[in-house]
Amino acid sequence: MSGRSGTFSRVGDLPQTIPVFPLTGVLLLPRGKLPLNIFEPRYLAMIDDALAARDRLIGMIQPREPGTEGMTRGGIVPPPPPLYQTGCAGRITSFSEAEDGRYLITLSGICRFDLGEELPTPRGYRRVVPSFAHWQDDLAAETTGATVGAFDRDRLVRGLRAYFAARNITVDWNAITETPDERLVTMLAMLCPFAPQEKQALLEYPTTAERARGMTTLIEMAIAGTDEATARH
């Protein structure tokens, strides 16, 4: 089932606390769509609580120590790992429950936030006080037209062709051609298999054009590394 669309026109409309879902290598950007498969009990509880709240917001954020969230050592649960300073809040815009109890949800990116105080919670998941002030421009409407001169789209697409070919990734190039700049950059940043720290860098670029230029550099560096590895063999 789908939830009604949330409208947040200013940071004052956003909640003062949000639950956060620390997940390594996963990126949510404003106006991006992120499907999630929820099965761990504490995160099932998080979804239950988020659905009961009027705003239905969850913060996606990466732990600074990849793969450590929820790990036990010698039967002892250590303190939760530190998080990156910046994440992105998303609203649950679709939700279904599988027969085995899993939740299948889609988060629609709303606004990035900077990490504030972490609050104690009784349900196992983490909750924080976010600061949205630095990222208030995320609440502006999507730019649907081409941002002429802001970044070299042709260069980005050329790099993508080589990048996807090297990884045997099949894409619909007609769809890529027809996708507006911001939507294309957001989709690619979220879907491309960049390293966690690279995903974090893409999240923190202030504008779509800067993110596109940064992503072009990452893609070209990856292509160069692939070419060097091929040459050595």
C-alpha positions as YAML, in Angstrom:
chain: A
units: angstrom
residues:
- id: 1
  name: MET
  ca: [0.00, 0.00, 0.00]
- id: 2
  name: SER
  ca: [1.18, 3.53, -0.58]
- id: 3
  name: GLY
  ca: [1.27, 6.34, 1.91]
- id: 4
  name: ARG
  ca: [0.10, 9.81, 1.05]
- id: 5
  name: SER
  ca: [2.78, 12.18, -0.14]
- id: 6
  name: GLY
  ca: [4.37, 14.28, 2.58]
- id: 7
  name: THR
  ca: [4.95, 17.98, 2.02]
- id: 8
  name: PHE
  ca: [7.82, 19.76, 3.76]
- id: 9
  name: SER
  ca: [8.30, 23.29, 2.47]
- id: 10
  name: ARG
  ca: [10.74, 24.46, 5.16]
- id: 11
  name: VAL
  ca: [13.01, 22.88, 7.75]
- id: 12
  name: GLY
  ca: [10.61, 23.94, 10.49]
- id: 13
  name: ASP
  ca: [8.13, 21.40, 9.10]
- id: 14
  name: LEU
  ca: [10.56, 18.55, 9.79]
- id: 15
  name: PRO
  ca: [10.60, 16.62, 13.08]
- id: 16
  name: GLN
  ca: [12.99, 17.37, 15.94]
- id: 17
  name: THR
  ca: [14.00, 13.71, 16.32]
- id: 18
  name: ILE
  ca: [14.16, 10.86, 13.82]
- id: 19
  name: PRO
  ca: [15.04, 7.16, 13.92]
- id: 20
  name: VAL
  ca: [18.14, 6.28, 11.91]
- id: 21
  name: PHE
  ca: [18.98, 3.17, 9.91]
- id: 22
  name: PRO
  ca: [22.80, 2.78, 9.72]
- id: 23
  name: LEU
  ca: [23.63, 0.87, 6.56]
- id: 24
  name: THR
  ca: [27.06, 0.67, 4.95]
- id: 25
  name: GLY
  ca: [27.29, 1.50, 1.26]
- id: 26
  name: VAL
  ca: [23.66, 2.61, 0.94]
- id: 27
  name: LEU
  ca: [22.92, 6.13, -0.24]
- id: 28
  name: LEU
  ca: [19.66, 8.08, -0.15]
- id: 29
  name: LEU
  ca: [19.49, 11.51, -1.75]
- id: 30
  name: PRO
  ca: [16.71, 14.13, -1.80]
- id: 31
  name: ARG
  ca: [14.00, 13.06, -4.29]
- id: 32
  name: GLY
  ca: [15.65, 9.66, -4.69]
- id: 33
  name: LYS
  ca: [13.70, 6.41, -4.22]
- id: 34
  name: LEU
  ca: [15.28, 3.70, -2.06]
- id: 35
  name: PRO
  ca: [13.68, 0.24, -1.77]
- id: 36
  name: LEU
  ca: [14.51, -1.60, 1.46]
- id: 37
  name: ASN
  ca: [13.94, -5.14, 2.69]
- id: 38
  name: ILE
  ca: [13.50, -4.99, 6.48]
- id: 39
  name: PHE
  ca: [13.83, -8.21, 8.50]
- id: 40
  name: GLU
  ca: [15.86, -7.53, 11.67]
- id: 41
  name: PRO
  ca: [13.56, -7.24, 14.76]
- id: 42
  name: ARG
  ca: [14.82, -3.83, 15.90]
- id: 43
  name: TYR
  ca: [14.30, -2.37, 12.43]
- id: 44
  name: LEU
  ca: [10.88, -3.96, 12.10]
- id: 45
  name: ALA
  ca: [10.09, -2.10, 15.33]
- id: 46
  name: MET
  ca: [11.54, 1.08, 13.81]
- id: 47
  name: ILE
  ca: [9.24, 0.79, 10.79]
- id: 48
  name: ASP
  ca: [6.24, 0.13, 13.05]
- id: 49
  name: ASP
  ca: [7.01, 3.29, 15.01]
- id: 50
  name: ALA
  ca: [7.70, 5.36, 11.90]
- id: 51
  name: LEU
  ca: [4.42, 4.30, 10.30]
- id: 52
  name: ALA
  ca: [2.58, 5.31, 13.47]
- id: 53
  name: ALA
  ca: [4.14, 8.80, 13.31]
- id: 54
  name: ARG
  ca: [2.56, 11.50, 11.15]
- id: 55
  name: ASP
  ca: [5.73, 12.29, 9.18]
- id: 56
  name: ARG
  ca: [6.86, 8.66, 8.56]
- id: 57
  name: LEU
  ca: [10.51, 9.77, 8.36]
- id: 58
  name: ILE
  ca: [13.62, 7.62, 8.75]
- id: 59
  name: GLY
  ca: [17.20, 8.82, 8.50]
- id: 60
  name: MET
  ca: [19.55, 6.79, 6.32]
- id: 61
  name: ILE
  ca: [23.16, 7.14, 7.45]
- id: 62
  name: GLN
  ca: [26.38, 5.15, 7.16]
- id: 63
  name: PRO
  ca: [28.41, 3.82, 10.11]
- id: 64
  name: ARG
  ca: [32.04, 4.96, 10.01]
- id: 65
  name: GLU
  ca: [33.18, 1.37, 10.61]
- id: 66
  name: PRO
  ca: [31.65, -0.68, 7.78]
- id: 67
  name: GLY
  ca: [29.97, -3.91, 8.79]
- id: 68
  name: THR
  ca: [30.11, -3.34, 12.57]
- id: 69
  name: GLU
  ca: [26.52, -2.28, 13.24]
- id: 70
  name: GLY
  ca: [24.87, -4.90, 15.46]
- id: 71
  name: MET
  ca: [27.93, -7.19, 15.71]
- id: 72
  name: THR
  ca: [28.69, -9.06, 18.93]
- id: 73
  name: ARG
  ca: [32.14, -9.83, 20.29]
- id: 74
  name: GLY
  ca: [32.48, -12.80, 22.62]
- id: 75
  name: GLY
  ca: [28.75, -12.75, 23.25]
- id: 76
  name: ILE
  ca: [28.90, -9.10, 24.32]
- id: 77
  name: VAL
  ca: [27.17, -6.38, 22.34]
- id: 78
  name: PRO
  ca: [29.63, -3.47, 22.06]
- id: 79
  name: PRO
  ca: [28.58, 0.17, 21.97]
- id: 80
  name: PRO
  ca: [27.02, 1.14, 18.64]
- id: 81
  name: PRO
  ca: [29.60, 2.25, 16.07]
- id: 82
  name: PRO
  ca: [30.07, 5.95, 15.34]
- id: 83
  name: LEU
  ca: [28.11, 7.33, 12.44]
- id: 84
  name: TYR
  ca: [29.08, 9.71, 9.67]
- id: 85
  name: GLN
  ca: [28.11, 13.28, 10.39]
- id: 86
  name: THR
  ca: [25.66, 13.60, 7.49]
- id: 87
  name: GLY
  ca: [22.71, 11.44, 6.44]
- id: 88
  name: CYS
  ca: [19.46, 11.88, 4.54]
- id: 89
  name: ALA
  ca: [15.91, 11.67, 5.87]
- id: 90
  name: GLY
  ca: [13.41, 9.80, 3.77]
- id: 91
  name: ARG
  ca: [9.66, 9.31, 4.04]
- id: 92
  name: ILE
  ca: [8.06, 5.89, 3.82]
- id: 93
  name: THR
  ca: [5.98, 6.24, 0.66]
- id: 94
  name: SER
  ca: [5.20, 2.58, 0.05]
- id: 95
  name: PHE
  ca: [4.92, -0.34, 2.42]
- id: 96
  name: SER
  ca: [3.99, -4.02, 2.23]
- id: 97
  name: GLU
  ca: [4.40, -6.98, 4.57]
- id: 98
  name: ALA
  ca: [5.66, -10.32, 3.30]
- id: 99
  name: GLU
  ca: [4.23, -13.60, 4.54]
- id: 100
  name: ASP
  ca: [7.43, -14.31, 6.49]
- id: 101
  name: GLY
  ca: [7.11, -11.04, 8.43]
- id: 102
  name: ARG
  ca: [9.55, -8.92, 6.43]
- id: 103
  name: TYR
  ca: [8.64, -5.37, 5.50]
- id: 104
  name: LEU
  ca: [9.23, -4.16, 1.95]
- id: 105
  name: ILE
  ca: [9.31, -0.38, 1.92]
- id: 106
  name: THR
  ca: [10.32, 2.51, -0.30]
- id: 107
  name: LEU
  ca: [11.89, 5.62, 1.17]
- id: 108
  name: SER
  ca: [11.57, 8.87, -0.77]
- id: 109
  name: GLY
  ca: [14.45, 11.22, 0.03]
- id: 110
  name: ILE
  ca: [13.37, 14.49, 1.64]
- id: 111
  name: CYS
  ca: [16.31, 16.39, 3.14]
- id: 112
  name: ARG
  ca: [19.85, 15.77, 4.32]
- id: 113
  name: PHE
  ca: [20.72, 16.34, 7.95]
- id: 114
  name: ASP
  ca: [23.73, 16.76, 10.21]
- id: 115
  name: LEU
  ca: [23.98, 14.48, 13.19]
- id: 116
  name: GLY
  ca: [23.16, 15.90, 16.59]
- id: 117
  name: GLU
  ca: [22.61, 14.26, 19.95]
- id: 118
  name: GLU
  ca: [21.82, 10.54, 20.02]
- id: 119
  name: LEU
  ca: [18.87, 9.64, 22.24]
- id: 120
  name: PRO
  ca: [18.24, 6.45, 24.24]
- id: 121
  name: THR
  ca: [15.47, 4.24, 22.82]
- id: 122
  name: PRO
  ca: [13.66, 1.24, 24.31]
- id: 123
  name: ARG
  ca: [13.19, -0.63, 21.02]
- id: 124
  name: GLY
  ca: [16.77, -1.39, 19.95]
- id: 125
  name: TYR
  ca: [17.09, 0.99, 17.02]
- id: 126
  name: ARG
  ca: [18.91, 4.33, 17.16]
- id: 127
  name: ARG
  ca: [17.30, 7.75, 17.33]
- id: 128
  name: VAL
  ca: [18.96, 11.16, 16.91]
- id: 129
  name: VAL
  ca: [18.36, 14.88, 16.99]
- id: 130
  name: PRO
  ca: [18.99, 16.00, 13.38]
- id: 131
  name: SER
  ca: [19.93, 19.45, 12.16]
- id: 132
  name: PHE
  ca: [18.42, 20.19, 8.75]
- id: 133
  name: ALA
  ca: [19.37, 23.88, 8.63]
- id: 134
  name: HIS
  ca: [22.51, 23.49, 6.49]
- id: 135
  name: TRP
  ca: [20.57, 21.49, 3.88]
- id: 136
  name: GLN
  ca: [17.35, 23.51, 3.59]
- id: 137
  name: ASP
  ca: [17.80, 23.90, -0.18]
- id: 138
  name: ASP
  ca: [17.03, 20.18, -0.48]
- id: 139
  name: LEU
  ca: [13.37, 21.08, 0.06]
- id: 140
  name: ALA
  ca: [13.22, 23.11, -3.16]
- id: 141
  name: ALA
  ca: [11.39, 21.63, -6.14]
- id: 142
  name: GLU
  ca: [13.28, 19.32, -8.50]
- id: 143
  name: THR
  ca: [14.99, 21.00, -11.44]
- id: 144
  name: THR
  ca: [13.48, 19.27, -14.47]
- id: 145
  name: GLY
  ca: [15.25, 21.15, -17.24]
- id: 146
  name: ALA
  ca: [18.85, 20.71, -18.34]
- id: 147
  name: THR
  ca: [21.38, 22.61, -16.26]
- id: 148
  name: VAL
  ca: [23.36, 23.94, -19.20]
- id: 149
  name: GLY
  ca: [27.05, 24.37, -18.42]
- id: 150
  name: ALA
  ca: [26.71, 23.20, -14.81]
- id: 151
  name: PHE
  ca: [28.40, 19.89, -15.64]
- id: 152
  name: ASP
  ca: [29.46, 17.99, -18.73]
- id: 153
  name: ARG
  ca: [26.65, 15.49, -19.19]
- id: 154
  name: ASP
  ca: [28.15, 14.04, -22.37]
- id: 155
  name: ARG
  ca: [31.42, 13.32, -20.53]
- id: 156
  name: LEU
  ca: [29.51, 11.66, -17.69]
- id: 157
  name: VAL
  ca: [27.57, 9.42, -20.08]
- id: 158
  name: ARG
  ca: [30.74, 8.49, -22.01]
- id: 159
  name: GLY
  ca: [32.34, 7.43, -18.76]
- id: 160
  name: LEU
  ca: [29.25, 5.49, -17.77]
- id: 161
  name: ARG
  ca: [29.34, 3.44, -20.97]
- id: 162
  name: ALA
  ca: [32.88, 2.24, -20.22]
- id: 163
  name: TYR
  ca: [32.19, 1.86, -16.49]
- id: 164
  name: PHE
  ca: [29.09, -0.31, -17.02]
- id: 165
  name: ALA
  ca: [30.72, -2.32, -19.82]
- id: 166
  name: ALA
  ca: [33.67, -3.20, -17.57]
- id: 167
  name: ARG
  ca: [31.23, -4.49, -14.93]
- id: 168
  name: ASN
  ca: [28.85, -6.24, -17.35]
- id: 169
  name: ILE
  ca: [25.99, -3.98, -16.24]
- id: 170
  name: THR
  ca: [23.17, -3.69, -18.77]
- id: 171
  name: VAL
  ca: [21.23, -0.42, -18.86]
- id: 172
  name: ASP
  ca: [18.55, 1.22, -20.97]
- id: 173
  name: TRP
  ca: [20.53, 3.96, -22.69]
- id: 174
  name: ASN
  ca: [17.39, 5.48, -24.20]
- id: 175
  name: ALA
  ca: [16.00, 5.94, -20.70]
- id: 176
  name: ILE
  ca: [19.26, 7.53, -19.56]
- id: 177
  name: THR
  ca: [19.15, 9.95, -22.52]
- id: 178
  name: GLU
  ca: [15.59, 10.99, -21.65]
- id: 179
  name: THR
  ca: [16.12, 11.40, -17.89]
- id: 180
  name: PRO
  ca: [16.51, 15.00, -16.67]
- id: 181
  name: ASP
  ca: [19.85, 16.03, -15.17]
- id: 182
  name: GLU
  ca: [19.03, 16.00, -11.48]
- id: 183
  name: ARG
  ca: [17.07, 12.76, -11.59]
- id: 184
  name: LEU
  ca: [19.82, 11.06, -13.59]
- id: 185
  name: VAL
  ca: [22.60, 12.16, -11.23]
- id: 186
  name: THR
  ca: [20.58, 11.15, -8.16]
- id: 187
  name: MET
  ca: [19.74, 7.73, -9.60]
- id: 188
  name: LEU
  ca: [23.31, 7.00, -10.68]
- id: 189
  name: ALA
  ca: [24.85, 8.13, -7.39]
- id: 190
  name: MET
  ca: [22.50, 5.84, -5.48]
- id: 191
  name: LEU
  ca: [22.80, 2.80, -7.77]
- id: 192
  name: CYS
  ca: [26.43, 2.71, -8.90]
- id: 193
  name: PRO
  ca: [28.65, 0.35, -6.84]
- id: 194
  name: PHE
  ca: [30.93, 3.00, -5.36]
- id: 195
  name: ALA
  ca: [32.86, 2.41, -2.13]
- id: 196
  name: PRO
  ca: [31.17, 3.55, 1.11]
- id: 197
  name: GLN
  ca: [33.44, 6.58, 1.53]
- id: 198
  name: GLU
  ca: [32.78, 7.56, -2.08]
- id: 199
  name: LYS
  ca: [29.02, 7.27, -1.48]
- id: 200
  name: GLN
  ca: [29.43, 9.55, 1.53]
- id: 201
  name: ALA
  ca: [31.33, 12.11, -0.53]
- id: 202
  name: LEU
  ca: [28.55, 12.10, -3.14]
- id: 203
  name: LEU
  ca: [25.97, 12.64, -0.39]
- id: 204
  name: GLU
  ca: [27.80, 15.67, 0.95]
- id: 205
  name: TYR
  ca: [28.25, 17.58, -2.31]
- id: 206
  name: PRO
  ca: [26.14, 20.74, -1.91]
- id: 207
  name: THR
  ca: [24.59, 20.75, -5.40]
- id: 208
  name: THR
  ca: [23.60, 18.35, -8.16]
- id: 209
  name: ALA
  ca: [26.20, 19.83, -10.52]
- id: 210
  name: GLU
  ca: [29.01, 19.33, -8.00]
- id: 211
  name: ARG
  ca: [27.80, 15.78, -7.35]
- id: 212
  name: ALA
  ca: [27.78, 15.10, -11.11]
- id: 213
  name: ARG
  ca: [31.33, 16.38, -11.51]
- id: 214
  name: GLY
  ca: [32.50, 14.34, -8.51]
- id: 215
  name: MET
  ca: [30.80, 11.23, -9.85]
- id: 216
  name: THR
  ca: [32.40, 11.75, -13.27]
- id: 217
  name: THR
  ca: [35.80, 11.82, -11.58]
- id: 218
  name: LEU
  ca: [35.07, 8.62, -9.63]
- id: 219
  name: ILE
  ca: [33.93, 6.85, -12.79]
- id: 220
  name: GLU
  ca: [36.98, 7.94, -14.77]
- id: 221
  name: MET
  ca: [39.30, 6.85, -11.94]
- id: 222
  name: ALA
  ca: [37.58, 3.45, -11.84]
- id: 223
  name: ILE
  ca: [37.94, 3.07, -15.62]
- id: 224
  name: ALA
  ca: [41.63, 3.98, -15.43]
- id: 225
  name: GLY
  ca: [42.14, 1.40, -12.67]
- id: 226
  name: THR
  ca: [40.40, -1.27, -14.75]
- id: 227
  name: ASP
  ca: [42.54, -0.42, -17.78]
- id: 228
  name: GLU
  ca: [45.73, -0.64, -15.71]
- id: 229
  name: ALA
  ca: [44.72, -3.99, -14.25]
- id: 230
  name: THR
  ca: [43.95, -5.33, -17.75]
- id: 231
  name: ALA
  ca: [47.30, -4.09, -19.07]
- id: 232
  name: ARG
  ca: [49.21, -5.91, -16.28]
- id: 233
  name: HIS
  ca: [47.58, -9.18, -17.29]
...
